[in-house]
Every structure is written in C-alpha cells, then in structure tokens.
Amino acid sequence: MTRLNLLLLFALIACALGVVTSQHKARRAYMDLQKAQTASSRLEVEWGQLQLEQSTWAMHSRIETEAASRLNMRVPDSNHTQIVPVGKGLDQ
C-alpha cells in the first residue's frame, strides 16, 4: 500500500507541475499576443499618417507650385500645345 501511495503522490506532483507549467506558458503567450496587438495598432496609426502625408505631397496644386518656384516651369500657351491622337499609326 505504501508503494501505491508513493506512486500516486509522484503522479499528483507531476500533474501539478504540468498544470503550473501550462498556465505559465498560456500567460506568456497571452502577454505576447497583447504586445503584438499593441504593435499592430501602432503600425496602423502610422500607416494612416503616412498615407495622409503621401496624399499631401502628391496634391496637384503642390506639385504645380513646386514646379513653378523651384524649377521655373510654366504651363505652355495654347498655340504651343499640340494634341496627338491616340491609337493612330504614324504612317497614316
């Protein structure tokens, strides 16, 4: 009977250690999940800010202003503009 009691005691201790270990792993995994969700949220905010910044830099009025001020470019007069038809060959 003593051997059976010792065997059951060791089985109980092993099960208890298994429960503690699995709970610890579950808590660690949950903490990692929380960190990943926080990082994901932060990256989504940064992505939105970058899209807003890109749309600001790509505005036609901004490009036109920069072209005029930095590169001294201007819109050509209508008599200097030539319209080329699309889809027609050069030999026609």
JSON list of C-alpha atoms in Angstrom, two decimals:
[
{"chain": "A", "resi": 1, "resn": "MET", "atom": "CA", "xyz": [0.00, 0.00, 0.00]},
{"chain": "A", "resi": 2, "resn": "THR", "atom": "CA", "xyz": [2.88, 2.36, 0.70]},
{"chain": "A", "resi": 3, "resn": "ARG", "atom": "CA", "xyz": [4.24, 1.91, -2.80]},
{"chain": "A", "resi": 4, "resn": "LEU", "atom": "CA", "xyz": [0.86, 2.73, -4.28]},
{"chain": "A", "resi": 5, "resn": "ASN", "atom": "CA", "xyz": [0.62, 5.85, -2.11]},
{"chain": "A", "resi": 6, "resn": "LEU", "atom": "CA", "xyz": [4.12, 6.96, -3.19]},
{"chain": "A", "resi": 7, "resn": "LEU", "atom": "CA", "xyz": [3.29, 6.30, -6.85]},
{"chain": "A", "resi": 8, "resn": "LEU", "atom": "CA", "xyz": [0.09, 8.30, -6.57]},
{"chain": "A", "resi": 9, "resn": "LEU", "atom": "CA", "xyz": [1.96, 11.10, -4.77]},
{"chain": "A", "resi": 10, "resn": "PHE", "atom": "CA", "xyz": [4.54, 11.31, -7.57]},
{"chain": "A", "resi": 11, "resn": "ALA", "atom": "CA", "xyz": [1.76, 11.25, -10.18]},
{"chain": "A", "resi": 12, "resn": "LEU", "atom": "CA", "xyz": [-0.03, 14.05, -8.32]},
{"chain": "A", "resi": 13, "resn": "ILE", "atom": "CA", "xyz": [3.16, 16.14, -8.13]},
{"chain": "A", "resi": 14, "resn": "ALA", "atom": "CA", "xyz": [3.85, 15.57, -11.83]},
{"chain": "A", "resi": 15, "resn": "CYS", "atom": "CA", "xyz": [0.29, 16.62, -12.74]},
{"chain": "A", "resi": 16, "resn": "ALA", "atom": "CA", "xyz": [0.53, 19.71, -10.53]},
{"chain": "A", "resi": 17, "resn": "LEU", "atom": "CA", "xyz": [3.82, 20.71, -12.16]},
{"chain": "A", "resi": 18, "resn": "GLY", "atom": "CA", "xyz": [2.25, 20.15, -15.57]},
{"chain": "A", "resi": 19, "resn": "VAL", "atom": "CA", "xyz": [-0.68, 22.41, -14.70]},
{"chain": "A", "resi": 20, "resn": "VAL", "atom": "CA", "xyz": [1.63, 25.14, -13.40]},
{"chain": "A", "resi": 21, "resn": "THR", "atom": "CA", "xyz": [3.83, 24.90, -16.49]},
{"chain": "A", "resi": 22, "resn": "SER", "atom": "CA", "xyz": [0.90, 25.04, -18.89]},
{"chain": "A", "resi": 23, "resn": "GLN", "atom": "CA", "xyz": [-0.61, 28.03, -17.08]},
{"chain": "A", "resi": 24, "resn": "HIS", "atom": "CA", "xyz": [2.72, 29.82, -17.22]},
{"chain": "A", "resi": 25, "resn": "LYS", "atom": "CA", "xyz": [3.03, 29.15, -20.96]},
{"chain": "A", "resi": 26, "resn": "ALA", "atom": "CA", "xyz": [-0.56, 30.31, -21.55]},
{"chain": "A", "resi": 27, "resn": "ARG", "atom": "CA", "xyz": [0.06, 33.56, -19.65]},
{"chain": "A", "resi": 28, "resn": "ARG", "atom": "CA", "xyz": [3.29, 34.18, -21.55]},
{"chain": "A", "resi": 29, "resn": "ALA", "atom": "CA", "xyz": [1.51, 33.56, -24.87]},
{"chain": "A", "resi": 30, "resn": "TYR", "atom": "CA", "xyz": [-1.29, 35.95, -23.87]},
{"chain": "A", "resi": 31, "resn": "MET", "atom": "CA", "xyz": [1.27, 38.65, -22.99]},
{"chain": "A", "resi": 32, "resn": "ASP", "atom": "CA", "xyz": [2.94, 38.15, -26.37]},
{"chain": "A", "resi": 33, "resn": "LEU", "atom": "CA", "xyz": [-0.46, 38.45, -28.05]},
{"chain": "A", "resi": 34, "resn": "GLN", "atom": "CA", "xyz": [-1.17, 41.70, -26.22]},
{"chain": "A", "resi": 35, "resn": "LYS", "atom": "CA", "xyz": [2.21, 43.11, -27.28]},
{"chain": "A", "resi": 36, "resn": "ALA", "atom": "CA", "xyz": [1.59, 42.10, -30.90]},
{"chain": "A", "resi": 37, "resn": "GLN", "atom": "CA", "xyz": [-1.87, 43.70, -30.88]},
{"chain": "A", "resi": 38, "resn": "THR", "atom": "CA", "xyz": [-0.44, 46.91, -29.44]},
{"chain": "A", "resi": 39, "resn": "ALA", "atom": "CA", "xyz": [2.28, 46.97, -32.09]},
{"chain": "A", "resi": 40, "resn": "SER", "atom": "CA", "xyz": [-0.31, 46.28, -34.79]},
{"chain": "A", "resi": 41, "resn": "SER", "atom": "CA", "xyz": [-2.46, 49.16, -33.59]},
{"chain": "A", "resi": 42, "resn": "ARG", "atom": "CA", "xyz": [0.55, 51.49, -33.52]},
{"chain": "A", "resi": 43, "resn": "LEU", "atom": "CA", "xyz": [1.54, 50.45, -37.05]},
{"chain": "A", "resi": 44, "resn": "GLU", "atom": "CA", "xyz": [-2.00, 51.01, -38.34]},
{"chain": "A", "resi": 45, "resn": "VAL", "atom": "CA", "xyz": [-1.93, 54.57, -36.96]},
{"chain": "A", "resi": 46, "resn": "GLU", "atom": "CA", "xyz": [1.48, 55.15, -38.53]},
{"chain": "A", "resi": 47, "resn": "TRP", "atom": "CA", "xyz": [0.21, 53.75, -41.87]},
{"chain": "A", "resi": 48, "resn": "GLY", "atom": "CA", "xyz": [-2.71, 56.18, -41.82]},
{"chain": "A", "resi": 49, "resn": "GLN", "atom": "CA", "xyz": [-0.38, 59.08, -41.10]},
{"chain": "A", "resi": 50, "resn": "LEU", "atom": "CA", "xyz": [1.93, 58.05, -43.95]},
{"chain": "A", "resi": 51, "resn": "GLN", "atom": "CA", "xyz": [-0.99, 57.80, -46.38]},
{"chain": "A", "resi": 52, "resn": "LEU", "atom": "CA", "xyz": [-2.12, 61.28, -45.35]},
{"chain": "A", "resi": 53, "resn": "GLU", "atom": "CA", "xyz": [1.41, 62.62, -45.80]},
{"chain": "A", "resi": 54, "resn": "GLN", "atom": "CA", "xyz": [1.70, 60.97, -49.22]},
{"chain": "A", "resi": 55, "resn": "SER", "atom": "CA", "xyz": [-1.58, 62.45, -50.39]},
{"chain": "A", "resi": 56, "resn": "THR", "atom": "CA", "xyz": [-0.43, 65.87, -49.20]},
{"chain": "A", "resi": 57, "resn": "TRP", "atom": "CA", "xyz": [2.86, 65.62, -51.09]},
{"chain": "A", "resi": 58, "resn": "ALA", "atom": "CA", "xyz": [1.13, 64.35, -54.24]},
{"chain": "A", "resi": 59, "resn": "MET", "atom": "CA", "xyz": [-1.50, 67.11, -54.49]},
{"chain": "A", "resi": 60, "resn": "HIS", "atom": "CA", "xyz": [-1.55, 68.67, -57.96]},
{"chain": "A", "resi": 61, "resn": "SER", "atom": "CA", "xyz": [-1.54, 72.21, -56.61]},
{"chain": "A", "resi": 62, "resn": "ARG", "atom": "CA", "xyz": [1.55, 71.47, -54.51]},
{"chain": "A", "resi": 63, "resn": "ILE", "atom": "CA", "xyz": [3.37, 69.89, -57.44]},
{"chain": "A", "resi": 64, "resn": "GLU", "atom": "CA", "xyz": [2.45, 72.80, -59.68]},
{"chain": "A", "resi": 65, "resn": "THR", "atom": "CA", "xyz": [3.64, 75.33, -57.08]},
{"chain": "A", "resi": 66, "resn": "GLU", "atom": "CA", "xyz": [6.92, 73.49, -56.57]},
{"chain": "A", "resi": 67, "resn": "ALA", "atom": "CA", "xyz": [7.48, 73.18, -60.32]},
{"chain": "A", "resi": 68, "resn": "ALA", "atom": "CA", "xyz": [6.93, 76.90, -60.77]},
{"chain": "A", "resi": 69, "resn": "SER", "atom": "CA", "xyz": [9.02, 78.05, -57.81]},
{"chain": "A", "resi": 70, "resn": "ARG", "atom": "CA", "xyz": [11.95, 75.62, -57.84]},
{"chain": "A", "resi": 71, "resn": "LEU", "atom": "CA", "xyz": [12.23, 74.66, -61.50]},
{"chain": "A", "resi": 72, "resn": "ASN", "atom": "CA", "xyz": [10.86, 77.81, -63.13]},
{"chain": "A", "resi": 73, "resn": "MET", "atom": "CA", "xyz": [8.38, 75.72, -65.10]},
{"chain": "A", "resi": 74, "resn": "ARG", "atom": "CA", "xyz": [5.17, 77.14, -66.51]},
{"chain": "A", "resi": 75, "resn": "VAL", "atom": "CA", "xyz": [2.15, 75.90, -68.40]},
{"chain": "A", "resi": 76, "resn": "PRO", "atom": "CA", "xyz": [2.70, 76.39, -72.17]},
{"chain": "A", "resi": 77, "resn": "ASP", "atom": "CA", "xyz": [0.50, 78.71, -74.17]},
{"chain": "A", "resi": 78, "resn": "SER", "atom": "CA", "xyz": [-2.30, 77.15, -76.20]},
{"chain": "A", "resi": 79, "resn": "ASN", "atom": "CA", "xyz": [-0.50, 77.96, -79.50]},
{"chain": "A", "resi": 80, "resn": "HIS", "atom": "CA", "xyz": [2.49, 75.89, -78.28]},
{"chain": "A", "resi": 81, "resn": "THR", "atom": "CA", "xyz": [0.32, 72.87, -77.41]},
{"chain": "A", "resi": 82, "resn": "GLN", "atom": "CA", "xyz": [-0.10, 70.03, -79.87]},
{"chain": "A", "resi": 83, "resn": "ILE", "atom": "CA", "xyz": [-2.71, 67.30, -79.45]},
{"chain": "A", "resi": 84, "resn": "VAL", "atom": "CA", "xyz": [-1.66, 63.84, -80.60]},
{"chain": "A", "resi": 85, "resn": "PRO", "atom": "CA", "xyz": [-4.45, 61.36, -81.41]},
{"chain": "A", "resi": 86, "resn": "VAL", "atom": "CA", "xyz": [-4.27, 58.07, -79.53]},
{"chain": "A", "resi": 87, "resn": "GLY", "atom": "CA", "xyz": [-4.40, 54.74, -81.40]},
{"chain": "A", "resi": 88, "resn": "LYS", "atom": "CA", "xyz": [-3.45, 56.02, -84.84]},
{"chain": "A", "resi": 89, "resn": "GLY", "atom": "CA", "xyz": [-0.27, 54.86, -86.51]},
{"chain": "A", "resi": 90, "resn": "LEU", "atom": "CA", "xyz": [2.45, 57.29, -87.58]},
{"chain": "A", "resi": 91, "resn": "ASP", "atom": "CA", "xyz": [2.21, 56.32, -91.27]},
{"chain": "A", "resi": 92, "resn": "GLN", "atom": "CA", "xyz": [-1.43, 57.43, -91.69]}
]
